[in-house]
Tab-separated table of C-alpha atoms in Angstrom:
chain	number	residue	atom	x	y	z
A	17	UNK	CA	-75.534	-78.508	20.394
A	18	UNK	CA	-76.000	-74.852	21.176
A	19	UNK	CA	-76.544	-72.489	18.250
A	20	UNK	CA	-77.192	-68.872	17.899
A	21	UNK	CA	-78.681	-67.012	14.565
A	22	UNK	CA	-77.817	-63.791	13.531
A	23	UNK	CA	-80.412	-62.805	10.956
A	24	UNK	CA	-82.854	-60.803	9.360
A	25	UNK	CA	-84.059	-62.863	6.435
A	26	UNK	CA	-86.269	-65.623	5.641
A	27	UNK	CA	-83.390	-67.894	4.659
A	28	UNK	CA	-82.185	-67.042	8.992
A	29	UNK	CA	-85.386	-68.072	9.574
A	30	UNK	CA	-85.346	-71.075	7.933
A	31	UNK	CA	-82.004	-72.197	8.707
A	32	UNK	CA	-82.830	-72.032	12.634
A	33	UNK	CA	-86.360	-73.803	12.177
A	34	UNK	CA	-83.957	-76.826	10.452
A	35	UNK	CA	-81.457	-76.626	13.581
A	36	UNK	CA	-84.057	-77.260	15.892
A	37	UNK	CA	-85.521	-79.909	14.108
A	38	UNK	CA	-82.796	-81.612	13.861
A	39	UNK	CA	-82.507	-81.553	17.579
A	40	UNK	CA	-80.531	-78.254	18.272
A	41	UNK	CA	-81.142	-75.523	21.587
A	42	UNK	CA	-81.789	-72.575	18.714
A	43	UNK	CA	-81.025	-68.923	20.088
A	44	UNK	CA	-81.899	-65.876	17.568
A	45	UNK	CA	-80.840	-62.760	17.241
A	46	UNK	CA	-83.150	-60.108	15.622
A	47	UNK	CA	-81.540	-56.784	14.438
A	48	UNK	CA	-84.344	-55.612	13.105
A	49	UNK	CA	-88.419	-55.226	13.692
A	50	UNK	CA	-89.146	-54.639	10.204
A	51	UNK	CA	-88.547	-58.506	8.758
A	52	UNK	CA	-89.718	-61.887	10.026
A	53	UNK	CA	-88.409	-63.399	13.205
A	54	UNK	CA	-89.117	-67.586	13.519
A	55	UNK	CA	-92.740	-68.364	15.398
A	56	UNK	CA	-91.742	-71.304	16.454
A	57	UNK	CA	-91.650	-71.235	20.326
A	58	UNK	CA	-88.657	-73.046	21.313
A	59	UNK	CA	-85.991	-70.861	19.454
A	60	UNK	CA	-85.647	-67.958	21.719
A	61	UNK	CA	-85.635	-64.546	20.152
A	62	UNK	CA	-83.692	-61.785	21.713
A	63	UNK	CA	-84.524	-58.346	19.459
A	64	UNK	CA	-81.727	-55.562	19.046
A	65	UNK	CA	-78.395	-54.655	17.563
A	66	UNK	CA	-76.580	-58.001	17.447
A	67	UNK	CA	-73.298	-56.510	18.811
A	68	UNK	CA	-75.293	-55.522	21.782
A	69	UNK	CA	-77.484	-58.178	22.531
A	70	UNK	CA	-74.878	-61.197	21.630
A	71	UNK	CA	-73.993	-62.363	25.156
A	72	UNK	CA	-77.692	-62.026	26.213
A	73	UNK	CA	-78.734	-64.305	23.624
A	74	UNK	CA	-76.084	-66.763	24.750
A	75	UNK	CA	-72.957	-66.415	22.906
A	76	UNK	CA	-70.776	-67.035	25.744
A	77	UNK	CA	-72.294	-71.030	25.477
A	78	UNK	CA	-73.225	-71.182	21.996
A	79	UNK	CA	-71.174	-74.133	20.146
A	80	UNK	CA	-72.095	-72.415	17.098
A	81	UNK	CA	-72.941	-68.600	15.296
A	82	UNK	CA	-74.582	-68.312	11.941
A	83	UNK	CA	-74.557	-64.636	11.013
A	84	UNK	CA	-76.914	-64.567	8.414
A	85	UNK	CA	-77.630	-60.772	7.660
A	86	UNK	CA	-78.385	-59.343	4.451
A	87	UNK	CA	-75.325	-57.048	5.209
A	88	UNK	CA	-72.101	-58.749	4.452
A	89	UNK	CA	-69.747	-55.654	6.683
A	90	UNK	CA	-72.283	-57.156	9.598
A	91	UNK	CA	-72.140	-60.111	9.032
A	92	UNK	CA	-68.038	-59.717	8.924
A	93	UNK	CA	-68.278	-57.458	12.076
A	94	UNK	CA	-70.497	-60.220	13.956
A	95	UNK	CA	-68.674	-63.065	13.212
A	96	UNK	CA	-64.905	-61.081	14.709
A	97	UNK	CA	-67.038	-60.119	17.555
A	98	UNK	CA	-68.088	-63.843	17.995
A	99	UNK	CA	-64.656	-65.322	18.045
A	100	UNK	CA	-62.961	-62.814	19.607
A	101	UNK	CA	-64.664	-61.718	22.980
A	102	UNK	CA	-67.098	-64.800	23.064
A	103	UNK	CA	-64.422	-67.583	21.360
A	104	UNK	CA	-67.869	-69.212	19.756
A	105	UNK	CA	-65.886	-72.593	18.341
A	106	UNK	CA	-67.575	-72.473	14.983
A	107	UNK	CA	-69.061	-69.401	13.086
A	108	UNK	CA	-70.448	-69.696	9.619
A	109	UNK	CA	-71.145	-67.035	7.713
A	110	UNK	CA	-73.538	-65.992	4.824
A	111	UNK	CA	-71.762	-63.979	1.714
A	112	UNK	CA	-74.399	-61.933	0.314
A	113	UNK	CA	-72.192	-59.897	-2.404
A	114	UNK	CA	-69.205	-62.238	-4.435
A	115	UNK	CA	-67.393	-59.517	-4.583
A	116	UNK	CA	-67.492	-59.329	-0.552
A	117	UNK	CA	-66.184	-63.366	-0.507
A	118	UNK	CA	-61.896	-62.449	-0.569
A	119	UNK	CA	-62.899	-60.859	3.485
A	120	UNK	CA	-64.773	-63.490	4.768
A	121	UNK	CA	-61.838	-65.864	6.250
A	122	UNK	CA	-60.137	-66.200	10.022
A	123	UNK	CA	-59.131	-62.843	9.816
A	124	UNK	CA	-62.760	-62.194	10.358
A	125	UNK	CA	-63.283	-65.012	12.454
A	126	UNK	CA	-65.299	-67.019	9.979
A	127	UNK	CA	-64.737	-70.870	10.215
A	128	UNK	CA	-67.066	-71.211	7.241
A	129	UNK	CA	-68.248	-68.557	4.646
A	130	UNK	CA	-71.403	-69.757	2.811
A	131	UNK	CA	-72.053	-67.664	-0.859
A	132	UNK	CA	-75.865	-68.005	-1.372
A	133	UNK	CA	-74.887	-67.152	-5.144
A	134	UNK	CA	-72.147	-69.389	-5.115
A	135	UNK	CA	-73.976	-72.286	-3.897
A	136	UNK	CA	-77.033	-71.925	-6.046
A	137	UNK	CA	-74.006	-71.492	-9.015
A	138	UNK	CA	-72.502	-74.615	-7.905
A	139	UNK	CA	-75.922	-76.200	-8.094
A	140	UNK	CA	-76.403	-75.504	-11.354
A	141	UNK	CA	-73.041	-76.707	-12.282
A	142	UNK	CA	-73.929	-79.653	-10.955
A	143	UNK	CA	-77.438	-79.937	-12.539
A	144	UNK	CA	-75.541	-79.217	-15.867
A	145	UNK	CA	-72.703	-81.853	-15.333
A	146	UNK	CA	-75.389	-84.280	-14.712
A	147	UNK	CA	-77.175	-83.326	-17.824
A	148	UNK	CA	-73.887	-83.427	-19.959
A	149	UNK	CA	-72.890	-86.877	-18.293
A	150	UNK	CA	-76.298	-88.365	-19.514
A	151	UNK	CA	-75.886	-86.556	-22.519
A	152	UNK	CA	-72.555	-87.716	-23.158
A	153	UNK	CA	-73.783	-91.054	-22.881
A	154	UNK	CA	-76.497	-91.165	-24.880
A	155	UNK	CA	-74.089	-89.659	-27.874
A	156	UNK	CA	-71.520	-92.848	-27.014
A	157	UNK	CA	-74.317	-94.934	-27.191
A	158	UNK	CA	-75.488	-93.054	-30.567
A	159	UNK	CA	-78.311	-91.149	-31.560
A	160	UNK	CA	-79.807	-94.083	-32.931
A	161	UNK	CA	-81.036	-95.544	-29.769
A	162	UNK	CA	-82.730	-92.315	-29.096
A	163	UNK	CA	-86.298	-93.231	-29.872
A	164	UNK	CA	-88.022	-90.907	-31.896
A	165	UNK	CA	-90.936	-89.426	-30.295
A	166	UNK	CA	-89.345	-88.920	-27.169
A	167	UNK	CA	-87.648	-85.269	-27.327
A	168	UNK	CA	-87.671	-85.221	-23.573
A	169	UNK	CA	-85.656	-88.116	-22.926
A	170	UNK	CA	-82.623	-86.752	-20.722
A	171	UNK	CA	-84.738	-83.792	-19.279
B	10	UNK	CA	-50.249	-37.483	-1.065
B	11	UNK	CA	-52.627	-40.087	-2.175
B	12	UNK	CA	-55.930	-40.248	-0.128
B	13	UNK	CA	-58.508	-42.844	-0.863
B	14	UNK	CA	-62.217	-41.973	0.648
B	15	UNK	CA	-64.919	-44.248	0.742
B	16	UNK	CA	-68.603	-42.715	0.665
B	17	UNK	CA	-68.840	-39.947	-1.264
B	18	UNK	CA	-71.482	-37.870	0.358
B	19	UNK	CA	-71.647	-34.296	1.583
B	20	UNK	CA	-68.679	-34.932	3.357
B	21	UNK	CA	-66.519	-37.199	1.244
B	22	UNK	CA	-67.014	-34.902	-1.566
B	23	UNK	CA	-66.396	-32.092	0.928
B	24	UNK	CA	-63.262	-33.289	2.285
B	25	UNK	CA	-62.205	-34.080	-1.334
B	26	UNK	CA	-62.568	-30.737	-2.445
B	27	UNK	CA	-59.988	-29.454	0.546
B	28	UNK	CA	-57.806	-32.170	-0.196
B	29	UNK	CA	-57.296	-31.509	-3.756
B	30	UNK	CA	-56.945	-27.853	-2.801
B	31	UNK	CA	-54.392	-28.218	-0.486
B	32	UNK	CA	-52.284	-30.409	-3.329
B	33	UNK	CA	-53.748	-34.334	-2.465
B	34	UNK	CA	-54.264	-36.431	-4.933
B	35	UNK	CA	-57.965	-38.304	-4.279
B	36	UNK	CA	-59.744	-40.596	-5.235
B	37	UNK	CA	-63.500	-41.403	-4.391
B	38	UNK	CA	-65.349	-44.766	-4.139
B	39	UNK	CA	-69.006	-44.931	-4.138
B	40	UNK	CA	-72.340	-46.761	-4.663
B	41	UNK	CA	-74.446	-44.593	-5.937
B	42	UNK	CA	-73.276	-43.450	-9.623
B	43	UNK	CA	-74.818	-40.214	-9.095
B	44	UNK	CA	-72.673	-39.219	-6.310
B	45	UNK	CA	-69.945	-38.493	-9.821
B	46	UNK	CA	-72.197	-35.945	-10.864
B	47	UNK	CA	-72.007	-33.765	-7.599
B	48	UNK	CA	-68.251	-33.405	-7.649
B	49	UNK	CA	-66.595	-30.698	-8.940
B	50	UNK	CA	-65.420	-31.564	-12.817
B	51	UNK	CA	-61.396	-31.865	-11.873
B	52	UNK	CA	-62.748	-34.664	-9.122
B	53	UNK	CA	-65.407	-36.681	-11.374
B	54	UNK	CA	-62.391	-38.631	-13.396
B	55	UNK	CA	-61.456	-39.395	-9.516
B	56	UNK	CA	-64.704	-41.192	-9.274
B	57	UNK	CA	-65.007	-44.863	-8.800
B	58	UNK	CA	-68.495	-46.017	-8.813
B	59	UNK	CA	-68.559	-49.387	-6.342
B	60	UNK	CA	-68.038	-50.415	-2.755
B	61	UNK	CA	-64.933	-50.165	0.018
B	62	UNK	CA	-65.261	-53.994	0.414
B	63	UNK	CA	-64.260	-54.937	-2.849
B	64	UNK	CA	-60.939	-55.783	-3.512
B	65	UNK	CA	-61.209	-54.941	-7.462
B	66	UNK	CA	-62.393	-51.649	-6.196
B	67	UNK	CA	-60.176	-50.492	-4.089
B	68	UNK	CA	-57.151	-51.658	-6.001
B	69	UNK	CA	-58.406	-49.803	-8.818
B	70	UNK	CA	-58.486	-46.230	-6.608
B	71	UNK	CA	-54.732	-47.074	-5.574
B	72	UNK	CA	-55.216	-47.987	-2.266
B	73	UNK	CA	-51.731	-50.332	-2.391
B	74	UNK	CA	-49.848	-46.544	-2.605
B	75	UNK	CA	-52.184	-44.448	-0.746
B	76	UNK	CA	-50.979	-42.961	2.786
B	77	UNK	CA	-54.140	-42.578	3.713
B	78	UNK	CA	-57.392	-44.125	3.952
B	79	UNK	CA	-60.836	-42.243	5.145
B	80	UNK	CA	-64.387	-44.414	5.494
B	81	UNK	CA	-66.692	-41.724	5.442
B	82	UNK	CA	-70.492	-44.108	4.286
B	83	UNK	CA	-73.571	-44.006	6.459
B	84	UNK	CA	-73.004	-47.162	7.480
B	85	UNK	CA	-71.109	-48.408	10.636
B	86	UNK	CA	-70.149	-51.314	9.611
B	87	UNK	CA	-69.291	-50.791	6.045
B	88	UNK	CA	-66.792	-47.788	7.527
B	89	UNK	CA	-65.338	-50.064	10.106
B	90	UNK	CA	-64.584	-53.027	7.701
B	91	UNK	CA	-62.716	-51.219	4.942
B	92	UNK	CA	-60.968	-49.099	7.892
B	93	UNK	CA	-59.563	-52.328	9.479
B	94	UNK	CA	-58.891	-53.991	5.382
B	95	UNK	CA	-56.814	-50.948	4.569
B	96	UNK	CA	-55.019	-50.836	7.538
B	97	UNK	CA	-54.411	-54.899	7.897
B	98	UNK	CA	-54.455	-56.361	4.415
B	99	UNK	CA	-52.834	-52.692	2.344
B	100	UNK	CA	-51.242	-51.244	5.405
B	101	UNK	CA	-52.468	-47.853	4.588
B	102	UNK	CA	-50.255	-46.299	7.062
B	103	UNK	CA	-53.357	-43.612	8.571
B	104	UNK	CA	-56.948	-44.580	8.461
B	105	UNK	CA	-60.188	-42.904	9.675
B	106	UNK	CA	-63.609	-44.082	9.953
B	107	UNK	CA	-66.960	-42.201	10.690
B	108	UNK	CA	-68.932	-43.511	13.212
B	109	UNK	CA	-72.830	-42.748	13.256
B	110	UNK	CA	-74.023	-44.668	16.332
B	111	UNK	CA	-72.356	-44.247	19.570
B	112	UNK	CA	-73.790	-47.602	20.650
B	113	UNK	CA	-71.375	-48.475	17.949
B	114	UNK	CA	-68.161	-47.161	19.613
B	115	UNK	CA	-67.387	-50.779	20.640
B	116	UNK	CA	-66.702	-52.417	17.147
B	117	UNK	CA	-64.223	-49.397	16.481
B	118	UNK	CA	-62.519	-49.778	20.232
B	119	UNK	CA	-62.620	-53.801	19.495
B	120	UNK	CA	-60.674	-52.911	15.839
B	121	UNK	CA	-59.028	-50.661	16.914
B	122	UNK	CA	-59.962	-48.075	14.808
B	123	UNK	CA	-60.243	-44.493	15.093
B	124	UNK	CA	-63.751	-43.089	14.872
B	125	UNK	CA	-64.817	-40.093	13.948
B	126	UNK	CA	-68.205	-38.982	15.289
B	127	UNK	CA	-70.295	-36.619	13.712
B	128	UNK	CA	-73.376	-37.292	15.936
B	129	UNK	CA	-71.055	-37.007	19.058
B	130	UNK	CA	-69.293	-34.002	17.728
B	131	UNK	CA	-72.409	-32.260	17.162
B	132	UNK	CA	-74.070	-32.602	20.479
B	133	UNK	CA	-71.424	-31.821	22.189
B	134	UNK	CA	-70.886	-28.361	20.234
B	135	UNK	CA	-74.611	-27.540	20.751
B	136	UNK	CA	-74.103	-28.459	24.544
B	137	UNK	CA	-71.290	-26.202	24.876
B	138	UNK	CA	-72.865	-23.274	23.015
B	139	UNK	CA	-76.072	-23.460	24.915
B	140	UNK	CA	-74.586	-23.899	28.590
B	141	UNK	CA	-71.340	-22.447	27.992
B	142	UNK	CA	-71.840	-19.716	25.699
B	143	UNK	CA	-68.955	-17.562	27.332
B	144	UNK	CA	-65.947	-20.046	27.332
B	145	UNK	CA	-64.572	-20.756	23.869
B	146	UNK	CA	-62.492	-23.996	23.631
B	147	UNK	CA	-59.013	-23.192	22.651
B	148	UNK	CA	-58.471	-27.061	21.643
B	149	UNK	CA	-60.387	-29.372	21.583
B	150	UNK	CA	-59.443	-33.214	21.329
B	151	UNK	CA	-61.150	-36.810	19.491
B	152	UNK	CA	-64.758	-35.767	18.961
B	153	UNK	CA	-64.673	-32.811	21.654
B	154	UNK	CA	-65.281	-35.208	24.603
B	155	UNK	CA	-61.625	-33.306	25.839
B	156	UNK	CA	-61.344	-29.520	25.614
B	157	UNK	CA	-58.361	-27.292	26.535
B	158	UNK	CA	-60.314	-24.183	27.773
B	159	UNK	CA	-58.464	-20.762	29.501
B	160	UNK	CA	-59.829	-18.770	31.986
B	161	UNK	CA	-58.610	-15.982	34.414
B	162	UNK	CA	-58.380	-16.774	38.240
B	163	UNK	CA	-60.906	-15.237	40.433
B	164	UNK	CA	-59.556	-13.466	43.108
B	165	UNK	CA	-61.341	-15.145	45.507
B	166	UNK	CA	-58.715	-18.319	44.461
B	167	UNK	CA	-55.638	-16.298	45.260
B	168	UNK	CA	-53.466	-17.923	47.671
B	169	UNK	CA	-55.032	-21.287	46.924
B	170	UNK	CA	-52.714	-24.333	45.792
B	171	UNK	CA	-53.400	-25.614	42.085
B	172	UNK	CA	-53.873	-28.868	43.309
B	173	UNK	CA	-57.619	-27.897	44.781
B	174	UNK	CA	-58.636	-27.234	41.302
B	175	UNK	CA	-57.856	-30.696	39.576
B	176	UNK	CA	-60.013	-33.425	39.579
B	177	UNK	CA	-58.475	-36.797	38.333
B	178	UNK	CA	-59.835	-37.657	34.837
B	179	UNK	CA	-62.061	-34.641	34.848
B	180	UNK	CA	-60.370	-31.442	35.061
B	181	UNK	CA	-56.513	-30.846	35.071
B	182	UNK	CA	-54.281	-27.064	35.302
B	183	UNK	CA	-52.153	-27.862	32.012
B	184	UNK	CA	-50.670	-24.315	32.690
B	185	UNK	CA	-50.508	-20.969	34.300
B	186	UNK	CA	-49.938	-17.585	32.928
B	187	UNK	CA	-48.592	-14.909	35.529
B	188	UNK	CA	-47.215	-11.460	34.478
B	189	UNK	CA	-46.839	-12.639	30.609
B	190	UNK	CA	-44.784	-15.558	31.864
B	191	UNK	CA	-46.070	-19.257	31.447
B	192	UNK	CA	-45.309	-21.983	33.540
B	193	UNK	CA	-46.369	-25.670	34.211
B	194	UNK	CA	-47.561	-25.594	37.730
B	195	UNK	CA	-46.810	-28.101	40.259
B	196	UNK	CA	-49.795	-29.364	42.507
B	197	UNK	CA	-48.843	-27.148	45.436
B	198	UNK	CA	-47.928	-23.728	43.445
B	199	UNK	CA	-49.876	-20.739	44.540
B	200	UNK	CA	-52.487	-19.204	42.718
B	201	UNK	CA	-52.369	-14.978	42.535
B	202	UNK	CA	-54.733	-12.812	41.538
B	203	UNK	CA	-54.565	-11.923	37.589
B	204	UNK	CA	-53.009	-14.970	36.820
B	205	UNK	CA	-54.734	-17.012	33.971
B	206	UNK	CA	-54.820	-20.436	33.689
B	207	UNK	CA	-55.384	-23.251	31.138
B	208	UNK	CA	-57.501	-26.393	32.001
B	209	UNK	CA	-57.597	-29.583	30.242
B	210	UNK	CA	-61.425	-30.378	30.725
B	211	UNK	CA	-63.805	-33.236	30.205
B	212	UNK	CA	-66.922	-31.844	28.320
B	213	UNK	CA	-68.952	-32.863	31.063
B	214	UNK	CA	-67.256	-31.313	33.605
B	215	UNK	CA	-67.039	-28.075	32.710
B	216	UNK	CA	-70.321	-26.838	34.524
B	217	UNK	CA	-68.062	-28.257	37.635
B	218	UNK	CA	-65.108	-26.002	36.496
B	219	UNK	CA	-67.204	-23.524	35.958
B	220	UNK	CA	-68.764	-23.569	39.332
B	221	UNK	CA	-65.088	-23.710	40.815
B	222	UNK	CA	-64.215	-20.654	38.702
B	223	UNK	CA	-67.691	-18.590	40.189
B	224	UNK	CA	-69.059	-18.399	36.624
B	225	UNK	CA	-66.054	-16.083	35.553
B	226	UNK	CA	-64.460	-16.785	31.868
B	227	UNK	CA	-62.122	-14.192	30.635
């Protein structure tokens, strides 16, 4: 599978060391000098406004776009441009401000909008259903099995 | 009626001002909270500290009634998304958005979206001052790529059809003044001495008209 980054972050970064390890041809785009851009020698780095530079980097054979900006009006702007001249079948985008989530649909071209807030909330939620679930158990069970001396028991 | 500008800079507070004055009713959406303290006092209760993107935002400066919407922020791609969410998702029924880069002219022509370009605009004002001083613009069209410039007919052109003075998509005769009396020539109407004319230019042609003209401008 074909993919091609969009991104100026760390998390970009990251996200196209994982797609190559897990077997991926990895293309990046890097709008700007100033951050990091991946080392790694098989993901291809093509430098300059990503608007610009999108069909040199590949788009018109890329299975897949992850615009991953720290700007959520580029990442919007990226992702049209993606499905619109270079009909890219999938492009997931990263939501940087909640407030900017309501935009990031097909209107946009975005297959799939990815809240880095929202997913570290949902996280969370999870972590604290967990913790209620065992909690919830333990007070069916009654707080007379908890053993005294062990105040860390559902931590 | 009700104008919504996003970006509330020297400009948007600029255009604000001569809004209000001429009877609109604004309102102004920015990031930066200090941007309320640099409007005049009747415009800081028309201040709403936030972005264009947000949906809270620009419901709350009354975008679903405004008849206009004007993205006037530093940045490209801010302007062009809450251009295209006014027009699409509030159907604001005119929008404008600055454009800064003019390697940036394609996300506005892919939008659809018209741009307004103060880099452009400048450059080509400085052009025209510096190289042609002597012919003042009588219109001038989009961000002055298109000018509608007047100039009197050397005699040396008398007796000459209009046609040899038009240049497809650079220079055009919209019109020709003879005796007081205007008309719209036809390619093979004669030039006369003292007649005037009025071209419909592309900026960077007008050395070329000038050239055809002998370096005359009335």
């Amino acid at each position: 599978m074909r993919v091609l980054v969009v991104g100026s972050t760390p998390l970009a970064v990251e996200v196209a060391t994982a797609l190559l390890d897990s077997g991926c041809e990895v293309n990046f785009v890097h709008p700007s000098e100033e951050t990091a851009a991946p080392r790694d020698e098989a993901i291809r780095v093509v430098a300059g406004d990503p608007l610009i530079v999108l069909e040199e980097a590949g788009a018109l054979r890329s299975d897949v776009l992850v615009a991953c900006t720290t700007s959520d009006a580029e990442n919007l702007v990226v992702s049209i441009f993606a499905k619109r001249r270079f009909a890219i079948p999938t492009v997931v985008a990263r939501v940087n401000e909640p407030d900017d989530e309501w935009l990031f649909d097909a209107e946009w071209g975005v297959d799939v909008a990815l809240s880095v807030s929202g997913l570290f909330a949902e996280a969370i939620m999870r972590s604290c259903a967990a913790a209620g679930a065992a909690a919830g158990a333990l007070a069916e069970s009654g707080p007379q099995q908890v053993e005294p001396g062990e105040p860390d028991a559902f931590t | 009626m009700h104008v919504v500008i996003v970006g509330s800079g020297r400009t948007g507070s600029e255009l604000a001002v001569r809004l209000n004055s001429l009877g609109d009713d604004v309102a102004l959406i920015d990031v930066d909270r200090r941007a309320r303290k640099r409007l005049l006092p009747a415009l800081q209760e028309r201040f709403i500290e936030g972005t264009g993107m947000s949906r809270r935002v620009l419901e709350q400066a009354g975008i679903a009634h405004s008849e206009a919407l004007v993205a006037l922020t530093t940045d490209d791609f801010v302007n062009a998304v809450v251009a295209r969410v006014g027009r699409d998702v509030y159907r604001v029924p005119r929008v404008f958005a600055r454009r800064f880069d003019p390697a940036h002219t394609i996300i506005y022509r892919e939008l659809g979206i018209t741009a307004v370009s103060t880099v452009q605009a400048t450059a080509n004002q400085v052009a025209q001052l510096l190289h042609h001083e002597r012919l003042e613009p009588r219109l001038s069209f989009g961000n002055g790529e298109t000018l509608l410039v007047r100039s009197a007919i050397p005699a040396y052109l008398a007796g000459r059809p209009v046609s040899e003075l038009s240049v497809p998509g650079e220079i055009e005769v919209a019109e020709v003044t003879r005796g007081g009396h205007s008309m719209i020539p036809e390619p093979s109407t004669l030039l006369a001495e003292h007649d005037e004319a009025s071209f419909v230019v592309a900026a960077q042609s007008l050395g070329r008209l000038r050239n055809f003209l002998g370096g005359r401008w009335s």
